[in-house]
């Protein structure tokens, strides 16, 4: 009788395959949900209004804050998934999950609850930068190279990837004798009781109104800091993904 | 362990309780929640009117009025160096078509002077059916919202009929309700599909977790060999593809929208209105709040430098009005408009041109309690403030700010 206890219930390779597959289907959705929740809270706390409103998406602050703040989860997931599984999709998983959470929030709360027009609250496009970060990882097979090259690319590509979405909102309008962008006008038209105009942290007006040189500087700065942030969060990911508990599997 | 769980539950219960407590005054739009001395000594609104209280979607409503920045501004409240004239409504029930302060467009934030009066006008266009308590509102940077008088307004009709069309400087007429949305959603779908494909490419090689984990530990330093040349080729295609599409979309957007401007910010200063006192000087002699009678009693020394006799017709503070019906009449505009039509009386009669005279006024109403102004005497700074209105025989009005320490009388 005692022999029975030491024999595993899994007897065939096929059975084992089925159980491993079941493990995938249980763990992956849980990880995705946790990432959506945690990453979403992180994004709302650190980027918040910059990503909520079309009239906050400026050439200096939004461009800088978003990539730097958002590289945290992709870096941590890169460490976890690469070091333990050699899986290179941490950034896309994190950013895709974040976007699912953001779209749900914008549609349910901003539009469904508060009736803001959806075009005013479309989330920023963050998939292209995630794809680049993952791609550099699988090509280089090195977290260090991914941090340096991928992190830089991540920061630089954010603004160009979003310009196709926000350019229409930067067309000028004359309104009550003042020149505004369409985005400014939307922000003025659609009354936000709790978010007055002056709360916006955006690039200050300059004499070079039609100039374009602010963006590249901001994008390179964002890339540079993203590289540093990537390594910082790699270490935090390392700390979180200690696998001593898995030794027995 | 059980104790830990219990304490977490307790903490949660306390948090929920606190949120419920704090949410209650928030439901009242802050009309009564701010400390009495703040409401009486910051921004004093008067003459606030709405052009209509019942309208259909796409129809317009005009809100007008005046506000005075109280001369004895509380030292713990930020001064209106940067402020924005706003409207207190739950979400964009209306869109703000235009707003003016002394005739200057209020699209930008503004600097105001303490002790000065300004008039405002806000033109709103109804967007969705709702019955709302709408407030004039001033946001002051670092101080917060200073709420003005409220009116119940009812919008009927269908939001689907609402349009918000403008013509851009490039000659295009657009509806801001939907402008740019299809394009943005299209891009989100495009990148979303690629992201999903990339994730599924890996997940369908599954099971991926346990077998790969075992393999990584088994291979040790050679674990990188688990990535096949085909995998890397997919990555390379994805990298180049992403950069190409982003670059193309960037230049394509520039070709489609060759004229763009950055977000506009900036601040303006608007000159104040001329002095509304029109030559009437008032000095506060004594002010007491009689707790049992719910009455403010104040004695003032009035000097009339106009050339017509004047009488005291109204005291207003914290959006509440005490009327002296013998001189000036007003009725509440709706169920939530605190106007004490009969609330004020005074001794001393008319002040003749050139005369200086003591007047003793009494302002009585339950509003002292219901609007929590009586709490002033328990505030850390129990000085009060308000505006008094004098009228001459032709109906000309002089508006004078008064204020000072307020002493309670308990018996
Ligand atoms: Cu209200």
XYZ file of C-alpha atoms and ligand atoms in Angstrom:
661
model
C 0.000 0.000 0.000
C 2.780 2.381 0.846
C 4.116 2.121 -2.707
C 0.894 3.664 -4.083
C 1.643 6.959 -2.383
C 4.939 7.450 -4.107
C 3.564 6.859 -7.607
C 2.528 10.037 -9.410
C -0.980 10.270 -10.849
C 0.593 11.407 -14.105
C 1.607 8.350 -15.994
C 1.884 9.324 -19.657
C 3.613 12.174 -21.495
C 0.271 13.115 -23.018
C -1.261 13.495 -19.570
C 1.638 15.654 -18.500
C 1.234 17.836 -21.590
C -2.451 18.306 -20.761
C -1.686 19.359 -17.213
C 1.033 21.802 -18.286
C -1.404 23.274 -20.771
C -4.049 23.643 -18.058
C -1.446 25.390 -15.916
C -0.879 27.874 -18.754
C -4.570 28.559 -19.112
C -4.971 29.169 -15.400
C -1.834 31.233 -14.795
C -1.711 33.383 -17.937
C -5.213 34.934 -17.512
C -4.468 35.618 -13.834
C -1.173 37.310 -14.728
C -2.929 39.343 -17.440
C -5.626 40.491 -15.002
C -3.092 41.402 -12.330
C -1.042 43.322 -14.884
C -4.121 45.183 -16.147
C -5.051 46.159 -12.601
C -1.641 47.024 -11.210
C -0.259 48.672 -14.352
C -3.456 50.675 -14.761
C -3.227 52.044 -11.217
C 0.437 52.852 -11.787
C -0.393 54.684 -15.024
C -3.258 56.655 -13.498
C -1.139 57.726 -10.536
C 1.940 58.715 -12.510
C 0.547 59.924 -15.841
C -3.115 60.550 -15.009
C -4.472 63.618 -16.750
C -1.694 63.654 -19.334
C -3.124 60.534 -20.864
C -6.791 61.203 -20.056
C -7.355 64.400 -22.005
C -6.572 65.381 -25.555
C -5.661 68.921 -24.420
C -2.933 67.605 -22.108
C -1.049 65.726 -24.837
C 1.629 68.344 -25.379
C 5.056 68.254 -26.962
C 7.115 68.329 -23.795
C 5.558 66.840 -20.649
C 3.310 64.132 -22.037
C 6.077 63.028 -24.421
C 8.551 62.744 -21.565
C 6.460 61.500 -18.673
C 4.568 58.731 -20.477
C 7.466 56.549 -21.750
C 9.553 57.016 -18.613
C 6.695 56.074 -16.340
C 5.400 53.229 -18.487
C 8.689 51.353 -18.925
C 8.449 50.120 -15.334
C 6.135 47.165 -15.857
C 7.580 46.047 -19.200
C 11.063 45.998 -17.642
C 9.928 44.000 -14.634
C 8.000 41.545 -16.810
C 10.956 41.251 -19.175
C 13.066 40.107 -16.288
C 10.463 37.690 -14.974
C 9.515 36.138 -18.307
C 12.974 36.161 -19.896
C 15.078 34.904 -17.023
C 12.676 32.112 -16.094
C 10.989 31.153 -19.352
C 12.949 32.794 -22.192
C 9.670 34.378 -23.248
C 10.124 37.766 -24.957
C 6.654 39.317 -24.807
C 6.681 41.112 -21.422
C 6.374 44.636 -22.841
C 3.563 43.793 -25.245
C 1.718 41.885 -22.534
C 2.016 44.816 -20.125
C 1.086 47.520 -22.635
C -1.712 45.482 -24.224
C -3.146 44.793 -20.778
C -2.867 48.457 -19.828
C -4.697 49.516 -22.981
C -7.530 47.055 -22.310
C -7.907 48.571 -18.831
C -7.681 52.115 -20.150
C -10.256 51.604 -22.882
C -12.643 50.026 -20.371
C -12.113 52.982 -18.036
C -12.550 55.625 -20.744
C -15.695 54.040 -22.154
C -17.345 53.147 -18.850
C -16.347 56.136 -16.720
C -15.432 59.069 -18.923
C -18.103 58.470 -21.557
C -20.684 56.243 -19.856
C -20.694 57.946 -16.490
C -19.580 61.534 -17.135
C -20.604 61.835 -20.829
C -17.336 63.210 -22.156
C -16.996 62.650 -25.899
C -14.810 59.614 -26.577
C -12.486 61.508 -28.938
C -11.494 63.720 -25.984
C -10.317 60.781 -23.852
C -8.710 58.260 -26.231
C -5.684 56.666 -24.519
C -2.208 57.211 -25.947
C -0.895 54.593 -28.391
C 1.766 52.538 -26.595
C 1.825 49.261 -28.550
C 4.517 50.211 -31.126
C 7.047 51.006 -28.401
C 6.247 47.718 -26.647
C 6.712 45.765 -29.881
C 10.114 47.402 -30.373
C 11.226 46.574 -26.843
C 10.187 42.920 -27.203
C 11.720 42.687 -30.674
C 15.085 44.005 -29.505
C 15.033 41.455 -26.692
C 14.422 38.468 -28.936
C 16.910 39.617 -31.558
C 19.666 40.417 -29.061
C 18.753 37.778 -26.465
C 20.234 40.197 -23.933
C 18.459 42.252 -21.297
C 21.400 44.678 -21.265
C 21.216 45.409 -24.995
C 17.428 45.602 -24.694
C 17.797 48.177 -21.940
C 20.177 50.369 -23.928
C 18.846 50.085 -27.492
C 15.270 49.052 -26.769
C 14.856 51.591 -23.964
C 16.080 54.386 -26.238
C 13.806 53.286 -29.070
C 10.902 52.983 -26.634
C 11.232 56.619 -25.590
C 11.888 58.014 -29.046
C 9.100 56.222 -30.885
C 6.288 57.271 -28.542
C 5.589 60.683 -30.026
C 5.831 59.755 -33.723
C 3.592 56.735 -33.085
C 0.971 59.009 -31.546
C 1.195 61.859 -34.018
C -1.109 60.036 -36.458
C -3.753 60.011 -33.705
C -3.354 63.524 -32.330
C -2.319 65.572 -35.382
C -5.959 66.316 -36.338
C -6.413 67.874 -32.910
C -3.566 70.323 -33.449
C -5.180 72.099 -36.368
C -5.631 75.786 -35.426
C -9.036 77.358 -34.826
C -9.962 80.972 -34.246
C -12.372 81.128 -31.345
C -13.748 84.271 -29.694
C -10.794 86.202 -31.045
C -8.184 83.775 -29.698
C -6.186 81.185 -31.671
C -6.444 77.718 -30.164
C -5.790 74.194 -31.307
C -8.817 71.935 -31.747
C -7.638 70.080 -28.620
C -7.603 73.308 -26.582
C -11.073 74.121 -27.847
C -12.415 70.692 -26.873
C -10.911 71.192 -23.410
C -12.642 74.568 -23.166
C -15.999 73.496 -24.620
C -16.514 70.348 -22.580
C -16.760 71.717 -19.062
C -14.562 69.952 -16.508
C -15.534 71.330 -13.160
C -12.621 69.738 -11.334
C -9.951 70.300 -13.977
C -9.621 74.015 -14.710
C -7.421 75.232 -17.534
C -4.480 76.218 -15.338
C -4.114 72.694 -13.914
C -2.769 71.526 -17.256
C 0.964 70.960 -17.037
C 1.911 71.553 -20.626
C 4.675 73.203 -22.578
C 4.638 76.937 -21.954
C 3.840 79.145 -24.890
C 6.878 80.378 -26.772
C 7.493 82.856 -29.527
C 8.212 79.945 -31.884
C 4.589 78.913 -32.168
C 5.093 77.163 -35.510
C 8.426 75.639 -34.541
C 8.842 71.914 -34.106
C 12.175 71.523 -32.340
C 10.745 70.910 -28.870
C 9.570 67.389 -29.660
C 12.820 65.687 -30.728
C 14.612 67.031 -27.662
C 11.828 65.770 -25.405
C 11.718 62.397 -27.179
C 15.486 61.833 -26.845
C 15.364 62.879 -23.224
C 12.491 60.429 -22.653
C 14.536 57.696 -24.367
C 17.591 58.413 -22.248
C 15.681 58.316 -18.959
C 13.758 55.249 -20.145
C 17.083 53.406 -20.477
C 17.937 54.196 -16.865
C 14.423 53.381 -15.687
C 14.540 50.057 -17.540
C 17.570 48.911 -15.556
C 16.131 50.171 -12.303
C 12.984 48.139 -12.856
C 14.881 45.154 -14.109
C 16.352 44.916 -10.624
C 12.979 45.389 -8.995
C 11.625 42.668 -11.297
C 14.520 40.460 -10.226
C 13.595 40.989 -6.603
C 9.914 40.223 -7.236
C 10.504 37.131 -9.330
C 12.556 35.122 -6.892
C 11.674 31.573 -7.773
C 12.649 29.656 -4.656
C 8.997 28.710 -4.224
C 8.997 26.999 -7.609
C 11.972 24.733 -6.985
C 9.769 21.729 -6.341
C 7.894 21.695 -9.616
C -2.946 35.394 11.414
C -6.600 35.682 12.384
C -5.865 38.925 14.182
C -4.171 40.270 11.098
C -7.197 39.456 8.939
C -9.472 41.043 11.493
C -7.472 44.234 11.618
C -7.426 44.445 7.816
C -11.205 44.072 7.796
C -11.546 46.708 10.497
C -9.346 49.089 8.549
C -11.404 48.507 5.418
C -14.634 49.167 7.307
C -13.239 52.398 8.739
C -12.066 53.495 5.297
C -15.483 52.813 3.742
C -17.114 54.730 6.583
C -14.819 57.717 6.104
C -15.387 57.749 2.357
C -19.160 57.666 2.925
C -18.877 60.539 5.407
C -16.772 62.675 3.113
C -18.884 61.853 0.079
C -21.981 63.308 1.761
C -20.930 66.987 1.691
C -19.459 66.452 -1.781
C -22.960 65.586 -2.999
C -24.031 69.086 -2.034
C -21.473 70.567 -4.491
C -19.577 72.174 -1.625
C -22.272 74.791 -1.115
C -22.182 74.268 2.627
C -19.103 72.175 3.207
C -16.391 74.834 3.210
C -15.723 76.695 6.451
C -18.041 79.649 6.973
C -15.275 82.258 7.219
C -13.908 81.023 3.888
C -17.238 81.305 2.150
C -17.827 84.773 3.598
C -14.363 86.216 2.988
C -13.161 84.942 -0.365
C -15.229 85.466 -3.474
C -18.567 87.236 -3.043
C -20.956 86.742 -5.950
C -23.980 88.881 -6.719
C -26.445 89.671 -9.494
C -26.123 86.092 -10.752
C -28.842 85.331 -13.305
C -29.550 82.598 -15.821
C -31.398 83.453 -19.045
C -33.575 80.345 -18.812
C -34.011 77.312 -16.588
C -35.763 75.033 -19.105
C -34.235 74.371 -22.477
C -33.771 71.769 -25.202
C -30.600 70.133 -26.481
C -28.710 72.570 -28.767
C -30.359 75.620 -27.166
C -28.293 78.196 -25.336
C -28.294 79.487 -21.793
C -26.505 82.602 -20.636
C -25.311 82.988 -17.081
C -24.309 86.480 -15.964
C -23.250 88.055 -12.722
C -20.568 89.838 -10.772
C -17.983 88.779 -8.266
C -15.961 90.707 -5.747
C -12.622 89.497 -4.308
C -12.974 90.216 -0.616
C -10.483 92.819 0.658
C -9.710 90.904 3.887
C -8.606 87.713 2.108
C -7.850 84.880 4.585
C -4.088 84.610 4.888
C -4.119 80.802 4.667
C -5.810 80.824 1.245
C -3.825 81.339 -1.950
C -4.502 84.668 -3.646
C -6.076 84.592 -7.127
C -2.805 84.918 -9.024
C -4.032 82.242 -11.428
C -7.742 81.572 -11.624
C -10.210 80.163 -14.095
C -13.887 81.056 -14.386
C -15.704 77.733 -14.531
C -19.142 76.211 -14.273
C -20.097 73.598 -11.699
C -22.038 70.858 -13.474
C -21.796 67.059 -13.360
C -19.883 66.398 -16.583
C -20.538 68.253 -19.841
C -24.338 68.537 -19.657
C -23.594 71.835 -21.391
C -20.682 72.863 -23.524
C -19.159 76.247 -22.830
C -19.516 78.208 -26.066
C -17.976 81.350 -24.643
C -17.101 83.013 -21.383
C -16.229 86.632 -20.750
C -14.822 88.520 -17.797
C -15.376 92.265 -18.171
C -15.871 91.559 -21.872
C -12.532 89.735 -22.314
C -12.650 86.101 -23.461
C -12.128 83.723 -20.527
C -10.536 80.869 -22.465
C -7.250 81.465 -20.663
C -6.600 81.488 -16.970
C -6.573 84.931 -15.455
C -5.020 86.973 -12.663
C -7.376 88.924 -10.406
C -6.870 91.701 -7.886
C -8.040 91.437 -4.294
C -10.604 94.103 -3.403
C -11.845 94.462 -6.981
C -15.084 93.657 -8.751
C -15.510 91.925 -12.114
C -18.527 90.951 -14.155
C -18.863 87.722 -16.052
C -20.946 86.140 -18.746
C -20.920 82.474 -19.718
C -22.740 81.181 -22.789
C -23.607 77.498 -22.557
C -25.179 75.174 -25.113
C -27.282 72.268 -23.852
C -25.832 68.881 -24.747
C -27.773 66.169 -22.950
C -31.073 65.790 -21.117
C -30.657 66.214 -17.368
C -31.876 68.236 -14.411
C -28.845 69.741 -12.746
C -27.975 72.235 -10.044
C -25.662 74.484 -11.966
C -23.216 76.804 -10.235
C -21.038 79.669 -11.193
C -17.578 78.625 -10.050
C -14.125 80.114 -9.769
C -11.135 77.787 -9.612
C -8.205 79.427 -7.876
C -4.814 77.792 -8.230
C -3.653 76.264 -4.955
C -6.851 77.391 -3.229
C -9.467 75.277 -4.979
C -12.991 75.907 -6.177
C -14.883 78.950 -4.907
C -18.486 78.164 -5.562
C -21.076 80.718 -6.612
C -24.854 80.696 -6.515
C -26.626 77.670 -7.999
C -29.740 77.304 -10.134
C -31.784 74.257 -11.022
C -31.763 73.898 -14.802
C -33.581 71.286 -16.842
C -32.499 70.159 -20.297
C -34.804 68.050 -22.435
C -34.271 66.378 -25.796
C -31.935 63.805 -27.267
C -28.158 63.956 -26.959
C -27.907 62.278 -30.384
C -29.167 65.531 -31.938
C -26.362 67.537 -30.390
C -23.689 68.925 -32.686
C -20.707 71.124 -31.960
C -19.436 72.403 -35.279
C -16.531 74.755 -35.766
C -14.558 75.861 -38.792
C -10.795 75.558 -38.475
C -8.335 78.138 -39.755
C -7.566 75.678 -42.569
C -11.158 76.040 -43.743
C -12.531 72.692 -42.651
C -15.859 72.460 -40.775
C -15.734 69.763 -38.113
C -18.022 68.390 -35.394
C -16.036 68.213 -32.174
C -18.327 65.464 -30.837
C -16.760 62.894 -33.151
C -13.803 64.608 -34.808
C -10.705 62.431 -35.122
C -12.293 59.488 -33.333
C -12.515 57.005 -36.215
C -8.880 57.648 -37.107
C -7.689 57.139 -33.521
C -9.733 53.970 -33.037
C -8.468 52.629 -36.371
C -4.866 52.987 -35.174
C -5.624 51.395 -31.828
C -7.223 48.423 -33.594
C -4.313 48.100 -36.025
C -1.678 47.998 -33.286
C -3.927 45.927 -31.053
C -4.142 43.214 -33.709
C -0.342 43.130 -34.105
C 0.112 42.937 -30.325
C -2.416 40.099 -30.094
C -0.698 38.241 -32.944
C 2.671 38.549 -31.207
C 1.291 37.240 -27.906
C -0.655 34.414 -29.551
C 2.405 33.411 -31.573
C 4.014 32.502 -28.267
C 1.023 31.234 -26.345
C 0.063 28.770 -29.098
C 3.506 27.227 -28.929
C 2.289 26.083 -25.506
C 2.348 24.729 -22.970
C 4.889 27.468 -22.373
C 5.271 27.978 -18.657
C 6.329 24.776 -16.913
C 8.211 23.126 -19.806
C 10.121 26.311 -20.626
C 10.885 26.956 -16.985
C 12.308 23.453 -16.634
C 14.315 23.866 -19.809
C 15.754 27.216 -18.740
C 16.929 25.721 -15.461
C 18.271 22.635 -17.228
C 20.199 24.526 -19.909
C 21.587 27.160 -17.548
C 23.979 29.381 -19.517
C 22.870 27.832 -22.817
C 19.214 28.740 -22.234
C 19.410 31.444 -24.937
C 19.513 28.591 -27.478
C 15.831 28.027 -26.766
C 15.186 31.008 -29.055
C 15.255 29.599 -32.583
C 16.521 31.497 -35.632
C 12.879 31.515 -36.828
C 11.820 33.214 -33.587
C 14.500 35.860 -34.063
C 13.465 36.383 -37.665
C 9.898 37.051 -36.509
C 11.308 39.591 -34.045
C 13.378 41.286 -36.744
C 10.400 41.526 -39.089
C 8.336 42.961 -36.240
C 10.986 45.550 -35.356
C 11.506 46.744 -38.906
C 7.774 46.620 -39.631
C 6.919 48.694 -36.566
C 9.540 51.335 -37.330
C 8.442 51.527 -40.975
C 4.741 51.856 -40.117
C 5.372 54.460 -37.391
C 7.606 56.491 -39.695
C 5.095 56.283 -42.504
C 2.165 57.226 -40.221
C 4.117 60.172 -38.833
C 4.918 61.683 -42.219
C 1.511 60.800 -43.569
C -0.119 62.737 -40.714
C 2.114 65.708 -41.526
C 1.045 65.525 -45.152
C -2.617 65.368 -44.147
C -2.375 68.132 -41.552
C 0.397 70.416 -42.763
C -0.663 73.285 -40.494
C -0.636 72.431 -36.802
C 0.075 74.384 -33.636
C 1.124 73.271 -30.166
C -1.358 73.370 -27.307
C -1.946 76.965 -26.324
C -1.412 78.114 -22.790
C -0.830 81.502 -21.305
C -2.343 83.865 -18.882
C -4.037 87.199 -19.064
C -4.780 90.019 -16.674
C -8.143 91.724 -16.954
C -8.661 95.254 -15.593
C -11.270 95.485 -12.827
C -14.596 97.319 -12.978
C -14.785 100.834 -11.527
C -15.422 101.020 -7.781
C -18.975 99.866 -7.137
C -19.204 101.870 -3.896
C -19.746 105.051 -5.933
C -18.688 107.335 -3.130
C -20.236 105.604 -0.129
C -17.827 104.958 2.741
C -18.552 102.449 5.457
C -16.705 101.796 8.688
C -17.513 98.759 10.830
C -18.183 99.746 14.422
C -19.446 96.532 15.978
C -20.746 93.126 14.841
C -22.373 90.386 16.877
C -24.035 87.107 16.088
C -27.032 86.379 18.309
C -27.144 82.585 18.598
C -30.712 82.181 20.005
C -32.242 84.536 17.415
C -30.070 83.392 14.509
C -29.330 87.005 13.723
C -26.310 89.023 12.641
C -26.371 92.506 14.142
C -23.895 95.096 12.980
C -23.404 98.805 13.476
C -21.728 100.785 10.718
C -20.684 104.384 10.279
C -21.802 105.438 6.798
C -20.605 108.522 4.955
C -22.613 109.427 1.874
C -20.465 111.288 -0.667
C -23.038 110.907 -3.456
C -25.560 113.638 -4.180
C -28.667 111.630 -3.367
C -30.025 110.165 -0.104
C -29.265 106.444 0.302
C -30.885 103.562 2.196
C -29.619 100.117 3.088
C -31.374 97.451 0.987
C -29.434 94.183 1.191
C -26.675 92.230 2.887
C -25.181 89.293 0.997
C -22.485 86.807 1.864
C -21.684 83.175 1.034
C -24.299 83.323 -1.760
C -27.094 84.076 0.713
C -29.095 87.295 0.470
C -30.855 89.151 3.291
C -33.262 91.629 1.757
C -34.724 94.762 3.282
C -38.077 94.675 1.415
C -38.763 98.353 2.121
C -35.813 99.239 -0.110
C -35.094 96.265 -2.349
C -37.132 93.162 -3.109
C -36.043 89.713 -4.255
C -37.562 86.249 -4.096
C -35.759 82.878 -4.238
C -35.288 81.789 -7.838
C -35.946 78.144 -6.956
C -36.150 75.695 -4.073
C -32.412 75.905 -3.370
C -31.869 79.649 -3.688
C -31.224 81.113 -0.220
C -32.897 84.518 -0.365
C -34.357 85.833 2.886
C -36.902 88.192 1.296
C -37.683 89.692 4.652
C -34.388 88.989 6.379
C -32.952 92.432 6.944
C -34.046 95.525 8.777
C -32.124 98.509 10.079
C -32.384 101.577 12.294
C -31.210 104.989 11.196
C -33.180 105.712 8.032
C -31.767 107.451 4.965
C -28.247 108.887 4.903
C -28.349 112.341 3.304
C -25.695 113.567 0.848
C -22.626 114.694 2.759
C -23.910 113.159 6.008
C -22.106 110.672 8.274
C -24.391 108.496 10.327
C -24.526 105.317 12.392
C -26.800 102.551 11.082
C -27.679 99.431 13.062
C -28.725 96.485 10.909
C -30.130 93.059 11.793
C -29.973 90.092 9.393
C -32.122 87.184 10.514
C -32.811 83.875 8.858
C -32.705 80.125 9.391
C -30.066 80.108 6.642
C -27.496 80.989 9.318
C -28.047 77.453 10.572
C -29.046 75.555 7.433
C -26.078 76.942 5.467
C -23.819 76.416 8.448
C -22.702 80.038 8.615
C -23.372 80.228 12.366
C -20.389 77.896 12.717
C -18.264 80.937 11.984
C -17.974 81.653 15.700
C -16.308 78.268 16.152
C -13.916 78.732 13.214
C -10.218 79.340 13.908
C -10.614 82.750 12.296
C -13.998 84.110 13.340
C -13.985 87.266 11.277
C -16.852 87.656 8.849
C -17.382 89.490 5.608
C -20.044 90.409 3.116
C -21.420 93.046 0.801
C -24.022 95.654 1.646
C -26.101 97.373 -1.016
C -27.291 100.972 -0.689
C -29.920 102.391 -3.002
C -30.714 106.008 -3.763
C -34.130 107.315 -4.810
C -33.499 106.649 -8.511
C -32.566 103.048 -7.757
C -28.806 103.585 -8.258
C -26.870 101.092 -6.238
C -23.683 101.360 -4.202
C -21.994 98.113 -3.254
C -19.658 98.200 -0.259
C -17.700 95.360 1.338
C -17.843 95.126 5.103
C -16.177 92.792 7.529
C -14.497 92.422 10.853
C -14.461 90.365 14.040
C -17.754 88.755 14.929
C -18.650 88.296 18.582
C -21.152 85.668 19.591
C -24.031 86.394 21.953
C -25.245 83.196 23.576
C -28.030 84.507 25.841
Cu -25.628 72.842 -6.043
